[in-house]
Amino acid sequence: MSHEELSPVSLEAPGGDSPALGIGLCLSGGGYRAMLFHLGVLWRLAEFGYLGSGDRIGKHGPIGTLQGVSSVSGGSIVAGVLGLAWHELRVDDDGLLERFRELIVKPVEDFASKTTVSIWSAAFFAVLSTVNTSITRVFRRRLYGKKTLQDFPDAPHFVINATNLQSGALWRFSKPFSRDWHVGEIKNPTDTIAAVVSASSAFPPFLSPARFKYDESQYTPGSGKGLQMPPYTTRPTLSDGGVYDNMGLETVFKNFQTVIVSNAGGEYKPQKRIVGDWALQSYRVMNTIDNQVRSLRKRVLISSLASLEKYGAYWSIRSDIEGYPAPDKLPCPHARTQALADIPTDLAAKDKTTQRRLINWGYAICDAGIRSWVEDGLPAPDGFPYPDEGVG
């Protein structure tokens, strides 16, 4: 069996070409915890100028500009806000940080202050309609309105990832196309951002599935391999993007030379006693399988970064900032950041202090990661975005 067959991600760009010069940013899943952590990451990237259109030179050569943003679940919530605000951000103009706080930080913090769904509201929603349909309504009302994928910018390329439960493959939503390589491609899709982010966030079994309805005529003829037929084409049934790829790595790794991965996913923990109940035991088995897939993806990424096959950086919400060699890092005691990492994966309201600590932690570890591994000569931060809260 070849190395390519064993790999959890393709190591080559489409068509066998070399990956393009440019930066691909991955924002993982992890509910509100991930959404707020990644907000801090984006804040520091904006300060560094990584949202701008100027070409950058990294530690090992040219890295170009931000070309792609690939997101999953909680990462998709904040990516959706960023993509819809992109034109108003005017990333190359003076005053970017003020606009970033108004257009990105404020709506995400406001959103995090209210619960999207809890166990009790999910049960209530299930009586009236599907839970995922109800979550879509919440996203539409509180964040995205009726905006569609066609309201995203042409560049950078935003990809919202979900998992197709019918084909077992990734379903990618973007402005130029939506596709599952088995089922086929829909060009210039008009799905609402609320619906696609809801699908990307459809954590099983409680928030899943997300059902879509298309006509066969919407697909590019011959664009699928093996499953371009009803009901795969007409009624795709989707779940959380993290079921297939919780880091959103697949759509970035093969396309860009520089890969920056922000991982705020949950931790797989040892369990002393395994119950005999078949449902709970099956859930544990699924988590074990999922943990192995995530570990394999991370291993491929870290190996590629270490060998300089790829440029970039990886950090996790569970990272110890003292493992990063950049000077003048922000003070982030590991015990305190671990407490933030242990916040449950959910869509439940977070108080202001918790929100700001998660944002501060994402900001700090992004700063350490970029200055340690991606680019020399960048200034150390003056302090946290919210200095009174720190990380705990």
GROMACS .gro file of C-alpha atoms in nm:
model
  392
    1MET     CA    1   0.000   0.000   0.000
    2SER     CA    2   0.137   0.342  -0.097
    3HIS     CA    3   0.213   0.630   0.137
    4GLU     CA    4  -0.061   0.829  -0.042
    5GLU     CA    5  -0.319   0.561   0.037
    6LEU     CA    6  -0.216   0.559   0.402
    7SER     CA    7  -0.220   0.937   0.440
    8PRO     CA    8  -0.525   1.102   0.598
    9VAL     CA    9  -0.473   1.402   0.368
   10SER     CA   10  -0.358   1.429   0.009
   11LEU     CA   11   0.003   1.539  -0.015
   12GLU     CA   12  -0.036   1.679  -0.367
   13ALA     CA   13  -0.227   1.969  -0.514
   14PRO     CA   14  -0.511   1.889  -0.752
   15GLY     CA   15  -0.378   1.755  -1.081
   16GLY     CA   16  -0.041   1.675  -0.923
   17ASP     CA   17   0.074   2.037  -0.939
   18SER     CA   18   0.290   2.195  -0.673
   19PRO     CA   19   0.100   2.381  -0.398
   20ALA     CA   20   0.053   2.750  -0.479
   21LEU     CA   21   0.248   3.030  -0.313
   22GLY     CA   22   0.021   3.169  -0.046
   23ILE     CA   23  -0.114   3.118   0.303
   24GLY     CA   24  -0.395   2.885   0.396
   25LEU     CA   25  -0.551   2.940   0.739
   26CYS     CA   26  -0.740   2.661   0.918
   27LEU     CA   27  -0.987   2.731   1.199
   28SER     CA   28  -1.094   2.416   1.381
   29GLY     CA   29  -1.418   2.316   1.544
   30GLY     CA   30  -1.495   2.333   1.915
   31GLY     CA   31  -1.819   2.527   1.967
   32TYR     CA   32  -1.815   2.871   2.128
   33ARG     CA   33  -1.478   2.787   2.286
   34ALA     CA   34  -1.323   2.760   1.939
   35MET     CA   35  -1.514   3.058   1.802
   36LEU     CA   36  -1.372   3.290   2.070
   37PHE     CA   37  -1.021   3.141   2.067
   38HIS     CA   38  -1.004   3.187   1.687
   39LEU     CA   39  -1.134   3.542   1.724
   40GLY     CA   40  -0.821   3.617   1.926
   41VAL     CA   41  -0.610   3.446   1.658
   42LEU     CA   42  -0.762   3.662   1.384
   43TRP     CA   43  -0.711   3.973   1.598
   44ARG     CA   44  -0.335   3.912   1.618
   45LEU     CA   45  -0.314   3.818   1.249
   46ALA     CA   46  -0.484   4.147   1.166
   47GLU     CA   47  -0.226   4.335   1.376
   48PHE     CA   48   0.057   4.152   1.199
   49GLY     CA   49  -0.087   4.250   0.860
   50TYR     CA   50  -0.165   3.890   0.762
   51LEU     CA   51  -0.513   3.985   0.641
   52GLY     CA   52  -0.366   4.235   0.394
   53SER     CA   53  -0.270   4.191   0.030
   54GLY     CA   54   0.103   4.263   0.064
   55ASP     CA   55   0.337   3.970  -0.010
   56ARG     CA   56   0.522   3.844   0.296
   57ILE     CA   57   0.864   3.685   0.335
   58GLY     CA   58   0.883   3.407   0.590
   59LYS     CA   59   1.171   3.247   0.776
   60HIS     CA   60   1.241   3.011   0.486
   61GLY     CA   61   1.140   3.218   0.184
   62PRO     CA   62   0.840   3.391   0.026
   63ILE     CA   63   0.502   3.297   0.173
   64GLY     CA   64   0.283   3.536  -0.024
   65THR     CA   65  -0.054   3.648   0.110
   66LEU     CA   66  -0.360   3.498   0.273
   67GLN     CA   67  -0.527   3.296  -0.001
   68GLY     CA   68  -0.764   3.060   0.178
   69VAL     CA   69  -0.960   3.026   0.501
   70SER     CA   70  -1.087   2.676   0.576
   71SER     CA   71  -1.315   2.631   0.875
   72VAL     CA   72  -1.514   2.377   1.070
   73SER     CA   73  -1.799   2.413   1.323
   74GLY     CA   74  -1.710   2.681   1.581
   75GLY     CA   75  -1.437   2.804   1.349
   76SER     CA   76  -1.697   2.842   1.075
   77ILE     CA   77  -1.907   3.073   1.292
   78VAL     CA   78  -1.631   3.333   1.314
   79ALA     CA   79  -1.511   3.265   0.957
   80GLY     CA   80  -1.862   3.341   0.831
   81VAL     CA   81  -1.858   3.677   1.010
   82LEU     CA   82  -1.511   3.755   0.870
   83GLY     CA   83  -1.604   3.657   0.515
   84LEU     CA   84  -1.921   3.867   0.508
   85ALA     CA   85  -1.740   4.170   0.654
   86TRP     CA   86  -1.435   4.138   0.429
   87HIS     CA   87  -1.520   4.417   0.185
   88GLU     CA   88  -1.603   4.661   0.467
   89LEU     CA   89  -1.284   4.572   0.654
   90ARG     CA   90  -1.070   4.728   0.378
   91VAL     CA   91  -0.774   4.528   0.503
   92ASP     CA   92  -0.508   4.746   0.337
   93ASP     CA   93  -0.638   5.081   0.464
   94ASP     CA   94  -0.549   5.268   0.780
   95GLY     CA   95  -0.776   5.205   1.077
   96LEU     CA   96  -0.811   4.831   1.016
   97LEU     CA   97  -0.805   4.741   1.385
   98GLU     CA   98  -1.088   4.979   1.467
   99ARG     CA   99  -1.297   4.829   1.187
  100PHE     CA  100  -1.198   4.478   1.297
  101ARG     CA  101  -1.325   4.543   1.648
  102GLU     CA  102  -1.652   4.687   1.519
  103LEU     CA  103  -1.724   4.443   1.236
  104ILE     CA  104  -1.580   4.117   1.376
  105VAL     CA  105  -1.515   4.134   1.750
  106LYS     CA  106  -1.838   4.304   1.857
  107PRO     CA  107  -2.085   4.078   1.671
  108VAL     CA  108  -1.903   3.759   1.777
  109GLU     CA  109  -1.889   3.865   2.142
  110ASP     CA  110  -2.257   3.960   2.132
  111PHE     CA  111  -2.337   3.623   1.977
  112ALA     CA  112  -2.137   3.438   2.245
  113SER     CA  113  -2.337   3.614   2.516
  114LYS     CA  114  -2.650   3.416   2.426
  115THR     CA  115  -2.711   3.044   2.395
  116THR     CA  116  -2.772   2.913   2.044
  117VAL     CA  117  -2.878   2.569   2.163
  118SER     CA  118  -2.874   2.370   2.487
  119ILE     CA  119  -2.993   2.019   2.570
  120TRP     CA  120  -3.327   2.160   2.679
  121SER     CA  121  -3.375   2.390   2.382
  122ALA     CA  122  -3.269   2.108   2.147
  123ALA     CA  123  -3.545   1.891   2.290
  124PHE     CA  124  -3.791   2.178   2.245
  125PHE     CA  125  -3.677   2.244   1.887
  126ALA     CA  126  -3.708   1.876   1.802
  127VAL     CA  127  -4.080   1.887   1.881
  128LEU     CA  128  -4.137   2.178   1.640
  129SER     CA  129  -3.891   2.097   1.362
  130THR     CA  130  -3.543   1.954   1.319
  131VAL     CA  131  -3.286   2.092   1.561
  132ASN     CA  132  -3.055   2.195   1.277
  133THR     CA  133  -3.328   2.394   1.103
  134SER     CA  134  -3.387   2.583   1.426
  135ILE     CA  135  -3.014   2.656   1.465
  136THR     CA  136  -3.010   2.791   1.109
  137ARG     CA  137  -3.286   3.034   1.207
  138VAL     CA  138  -3.082   3.151   1.506
  139PHE     CA  139  -2.773   3.208   1.290
  140ARG     CA  140  -2.982   3.399   1.035
  141ARG     CA  141  -3.149   3.617   1.296
  142ARG     CA  142  -2.845   3.697   1.510
  143LEU     CA  143  -2.543   3.692   1.278
  144TYR     CA  144  -2.577   3.648   0.903
  145GLY     CA  145  -2.920   3.764   0.792
  146LYS     CA  146  -3.009   3.636   0.445
  147LYS     CA  147  -2.656   3.669   0.306
  148THR     CA  148  -2.542   3.383   0.084
  149LEU     CA  149  -2.214   3.231  -0.028
  150GLN     CA  150  -2.217   3.481  -0.314
  151ASP     CA  151  -2.163   3.757  -0.057
  152PHE     CA  152  -1.820   3.616   0.032
  153PRO     CA  153  -1.517   3.783  -0.133
  154ASP     CA  154  -1.351   3.634  -0.438
  155ALA     CA  155  -1.023   3.641  -0.244
  156PRO     CA  156  -0.930   3.509  -0.003
  157HIS     CA  157  -1.122   3.192  -0.073
  158PHE     CA  158  -1.345   3.098   0.221
  159VAL     CA  159  -1.441   2.730   0.256
  160ILE     CA  160  -1.700   2.615   0.510
  161ASN     CA  161  -1.661   2.240   0.566
  162ALA     CA  162  -1.931   1.985   0.651
  163THR     CA  163  -1.939   1.605   0.636
  164ASN     CA  164  -2.163   1.420   0.391
  165LEU     CA  165  -2.312   1.129   0.585
  166GLN     CA  166  -2.427   0.963   0.262
  167SER     CA  167  -2.091   0.954   0.082
  168GLY     CA  168  -1.860   0.967   0.385
  169ALA     CA  169  -1.665   1.252   0.227
  170LEU     CA  170  -1.616   1.622   0.289
  171TRP     CA  171  -1.879   1.863   0.156
  172ARG     CA  172  -1.719   2.200   0.082
  173PHE     CA  173  -1.922   2.520   0.064
  174SER     CA  174  -1.758   2.822  -0.103
  175LYS     CA  175  -1.843   3.111  -0.334
  176PRO     CA  176  -1.725   2.957  -0.664
  177PHE     CA  177  -1.858   2.609  -0.591
  178SER     CA  178  -2.002   2.362  -0.345
  179ARG     CA  179  -1.888   2.007  -0.390
  180ASP     CA  180  -1.837   1.655  -0.269
  181TRP     CA  181  -1.594   1.484  -0.503
  182HIS     CA  182  -1.812   1.173  -0.509
  183VAL     CA  183  -2.143   1.355  -0.566
  184GLY     CA  184  -2.039   1.645  -0.787
  185GLU     CA  185  -2.006   2.021  -0.803
  186ILE     CA  186  -2.256   2.306  -0.796
  187LYS     CA  187  -2.110   2.626  -0.941
  188ASN     CA  188  -2.188   2.965  -0.788
  189PRO     CA  189  -2.412   2.824  -0.510
  190THR     CA  190  -2.665   3.049  -0.338
  191ASP     CA  191  -2.701   2.866  -0.005
  192THR     CA  192  -2.731   3.105   0.288
  193ILE     CA  193  -2.435   3.148   0.521
  194ALA     CA  194  -2.669   3.065   0.809
  195ALA     CA  195  -2.750   2.726   0.653
  196VAL     CA  196  -2.393   2.628   0.565
  197VAL     CA  197  -2.249   2.732   0.903
  198SER     CA  198  -2.531   2.541   1.072
  199ALA     CA  199  -2.436   2.232   0.868
  200SER     CA  200  -2.069   2.278   0.956
  201SER     CA  201  -2.171   2.300   1.325
  202ALA     CA  202  -2.417   2.009   1.323
  203PHE     CA  203  -2.250   1.813   1.603
  204PRO     CA  204  -2.387   1.457   1.612
  205PRO     CA  205  -2.614   1.320   1.732
  206PHE     CA  206  -2.791   1.617   1.893
  207LEU     CA  207  -2.753   1.887   1.626
  208SER     CA  208  -2.731   1.661   1.323
  209PRO     CA  209  -2.825   1.615   1.042
  210ALA     CA  210  -2.852   1.918   0.817
  211ARG     CA  211  -3.059   1.842   0.509
  212PHE     CA  212  -3.024   2.028   0.179
  213LYS     CA  213  -3.239   2.013  -0.131
  214TYR     CA  214  -3.102   2.063  -0.483
  215ASP     CA  215  -3.207   1.990  -0.839
  216GLU     CA  216  -2.992   1.763  -1.052
  217SER     CA  217  -2.967   2.037  -1.313
  218GLN     CA  218  -2.764   2.249  -1.067
  219TYR     CA  219  -2.466   2.012  -1.089
  220THR     CA  220  -2.185   2.035  -1.342
  221PRO     CA  221  -2.225   1.726  -1.566
  222GLY     CA  222  -1.968   1.456  -1.494
  223SER     CA  223  -1.822   1.640  -1.193
  224GLY     CA  224  -1.884   1.357  -0.945
  225LYS     CA  225  -1.718   1.019  -0.918
  226GLY     CA  226  -1.965   0.737  -0.865
  227LEU     CA  227  -2.247   0.908  -0.675
  228GLN     CA  228  -2.373   1.181  -0.909
  229MET     CA  229  -2.731   1.062  -0.894
  230PRO     CA  230  -3.038   1.105  -0.673
  231PRO     CA  231  -3.074   1.108  -0.376
  232TYR     CA  232  -2.704   1.190  -0.328
  233THR     CA  233  -2.737   1.496  -0.552
  234THR     CA  234  -3.089   1.604  -0.465
  235ARG     CA  235  -3.106   1.550  -0.088
  236PRO     CA  236  -2.756   1.556   0.065
  237THR     CA  237  -2.759   1.486   0.439
  238LEU     CA  238  -2.475   1.660   0.619
  239SER     CA  239  -2.318   1.668   0.963
  240ASP     CA  240  -2.049   1.859   1.152
  241GLY     CA  241  -1.734   1.913   0.945
  242GLY     CA  242  -1.534   1.777   1.237
  243VAL     CA  243  -1.668   1.428   1.173
  244TYR     CA  244  -1.439   1.415   0.868
  245ASP     CA  245  -1.171   1.676   0.942
  246ASN     CA  246  -1.195   1.881   1.262
  247MET     CA  247  -0.900   2.104   1.173
  248GLY     CA  248  -1.027   2.196   0.826
  249LEU     CA  249  -0.689   2.083   0.696
  250GLU     CA  250  -0.789   1.888   0.386
  251THR     CA  251  -0.890   2.185   0.170
  252VAL     CA  252  -0.579   2.387   0.256
  253PHE     CA  253  -0.295   2.136   0.288
  254LYS     CA  254  -0.288   2.027  -0.075
  255ASN     CA  255  -0.335   2.378  -0.220
  256PHE     CA  256  -0.097   2.616  -0.041
  257GLN     CA  257   0.270   2.612   0.047
  258THR     CA  258   0.216   2.786   0.381
  259VAL     CA  259  -0.035   2.640   0.624
  260ILE     CA  260  -0.137   2.799   0.955
  261VAL     CA  261  -0.356   2.579   1.173
  262SER     CA  262  -0.538   2.699   1.483
  263ASN     CA  263  -0.677   2.400   1.672
  264ALA     CA  264  -0.930   2.457   1.949
  265GLY     CA  265  -1.077   2.107   1.941
  266GLY     CA  266  -1.168   1.906   2.249
  267GLU     CA  267  -0.945   1.650   2.417
  268TYR     CA  268  -0.990   1.276   2.411
  269LYS     CA  269  -0.949   1.170   2.773
  270PRO     CA  270  -0.892   0.829   2.934
  271GLN     CA  271  -1.201   0.673   3.085
  272LYS     CA  272  -1.160   0.437   3.381
  273ARG     CA  273  -1.484   0.247   3.341
  274ILE     CA  274  -1.658   0.163   3.017
  275VAL     CA  275  -2.028   0.104   3.063
  276GLY     CA  276  -2.203  -0.194   2.911
  277ASP     CA  277  -2.486   0.016   2.769
  278TRP     CA  278  -2.457  -0.028   2.393
  279ALA     CA  279  -2.544   0.334   2.306
  280LEU     CA  280  -2.290   0.493   2.542
  281GLN     CA  281  -2.026   0.238   2.452
  282SER     CA  282  -2.082   0.305   2.080
  283TYR     CA  283  -2.037   0.677   2.147
  284ARG     CA  284  -1.704   0.603   2.317
  285VAL     CA  285  -1.595   0.384   2.024
  286MET     CA  286  -1.680   0.661   1.775
  287ASN     CA  287  -1.478   0.911   1.979
  288THR     CA  288  -1.184   0.669   1.983
  289ILE     CA  289  -1.194   0.635   1.603
  290ASP     CA  290  -1.228   1.012   1.566
  291ASN     CA  291  -0.928   1.069   1.794
  292GLN     CA  292  -0.709   0.846   1.578
  293VAL     CA  293  -0.807   1.029   1.258
  294ARG     CA  294  -0.728   1.365   1.416
  295SER     CA  295  -0.395   1.234   1.543
  296LEU     CA  296  -0.299   1.111   1.196
  297ARG     CA  297  -0.383   1.444   1.035
  298LYS     CA  298  -0.183   1.631   1.297
  299ARG     CA  299   0.111   1.394   1.251
  300VAL     CA  300   0.119   1.453   0.874
  301LEU     CA  301   0.101   1.829   0.926
  302ILE     CA  302   0.374   1.848   1.192
  303SER     CA  303   0.600   1.619   0.990
  304SER     CA  304   0.559   1.839   0.681
  305LEU     CA  305   0.633   2.156   0.879
  306ALA     CA  306   0.937   2.003   1.048
  307SER     CA  307   1.083   1.886   0.716
  308LEU     CA  308   1.005   2.223   0.550
  309GLU     CA  309   0.795   2.045   0.291
  310LYS     CA  310   0.541   2.300   0.413
  311TYR     CA  311   0.592   2.635   0.580
  312GLY     CA  312   0.371   2.761   0.857
  313ALA     CA  313   0.269   2.689   1.213
  314TYR     CA  314   0.039   2.476   1.423
  315TRP     CA  315  -0.091   2.564   1.766
  316SER     CA  316  -0.355   2.419   1.990
  317ILE     CA  317  -0.572   2.561   2.264
  318ARG     CA  318  -0.385   2.303   2.478
  319SER     CA  319  -0.036   2.418   2.379
  320ASP     CA  320   0.212   2.533   2.642
  321ILE     CA  321   0.329   2.877   2.530
  322GLU     CA  322   0.667   2.815   2.695
  323GLY     CA  323   0.740   2.564   2.418
  324TYR     CA  324   0.755   2.851   2.167
  325PRO     CA  325   1.095   3.023   2.134
  326ALA     CA  326   0.971   3.372   2.040
  327PRO     CA  327   1.094   3.636   2.286
  328ASP     CA  328   0.868   3.856   2.499
  329LYS     CA  329   0.567   3.628   2.489
  330LEU     CA  330   0.256   3.726   2.681
  331PRO     CA  331   0.223   3.565   3.027
  332CYS     CA  332   0.008   3.253   2.987
  333PRO     CA  333   0.058   3.003   3.273
  334HIS     CA  334  -0.016   2.657   3.138
  335ALA     CA  335  -0.249   2.560   3.422
  336ARG     CA  336  -0.469   2.860   3.345
  337THR     CA  337  -0.479   2.803   2.970
  338GLN     CA  338  -0.558   2.436   3.032
  339ALA     CA  339  -0.863   2.547   3.228
  340LEU     CA  340  -0.975   2.744   2.922
  341ALA     CA  341  -0.911   2.443   2.700
  342ASP     CA  342  -1.135   2.234   2.927
  343ILE     CA  343  -1.439   2.455   2.866
  344PRO     CA  344  -1.702   2.222   2.715
  345THR     CA  345  -1.765   2.207   2.342
  346ASP     CA  346  -2.110   2.362   2.317
  347LEU     CA  347  -2.309   2.656   2.183
  348ALA     CA  348  -2.405   2.783   2.530
  349ALA     CA  349  -2.363   3.144   2.644
  350LYS     CA  350  -2.029   3.249   2.788
  351ASP     CA  351  -1.987   3.532   3.039
  352LYS     CA  352  -1.774   3.833   2.944
  353THR     CA  353  -1.476   3.726   3.152
  354THR     CA  354  -1.463   3.381   2.995
  355GLN     CA  355  -1.505   3.529   2.649
  356ARG     CA  356  -1.219   3.770   2.695
  357ARG     CA  357  -0.985   3.512   2.843
  358LEU     CA  358  -1.043   3.282   2.545
  359ILE     CA  359  -0.983   3.572   2.305
  360ASN     CA  360  -0.665   3.669   2.493
  361TRP     CA  361  -0.538   3.312   2.483
  362GLY     CA  362  -0.595   3.278   2.107
  363TYR     CA  363  -0.424   3.613   2.053
  364ALA     CA  364  -0.122   3.516   2.266
  365ILE     CA  365  -0.058   3.171   2.120
  366CYS     CA  366  -0.101   3.301   1.765
  367ASP     CA  367   0.155   3.570   1.840
  368ALA     CA  368   0.398   3.311   1.976
  369GLY     CA  369   0.338   3.071   1.687
  370ILE     CA  370   0.382   3.324   1.407
  371ARG     CA  371   0.691   3.487   1.558
  372SER     CA  372   0.847   3.150   1.645
  373TRP     CA  373   0.792   2.957   1.324
  374VAL     CA  374   0.663   3.171   1.037
  375GLU     CA  375   0.824   3.515   1.011
  376ASP     CA  376   1.119   3.697   1.166
  377GLY     CA  377   1.125   4.060   1.271
  378LEU     CA  378   0.766   4.097   1.382
  379PRO     CA  379   0.706   4.313   1.692
  380ALA     CA  380   0.613   4.158   2.027
  381PRO     CA  381   0.267   4.255   2.149
  382ASP     CA  382   0.214   4.547   2.385
  383GLY     CA  383  -0.031   4.341   2.587
  384PHE     CA  384  -0.350   4.139   2.571
  385PRO     CA  385  -0.654   4.275   2.386
  386TYR     CA  386  -0.823   4.266   2.727
  387PRO     CA  387  -0.541   4.325   2.978
  388ASP     CA  388  -0.759   4.316   3.289
  389GLU     CA  389  -0.872   3.958   3.222
  390GLY     CA  390  -0.545   3.799   3.103
  391VAL     CA  391  -0.595   3.422   3.072
  392GLY     CA  392  -0.723   3.364   3.423
   0.00000   0.00000   0.00000
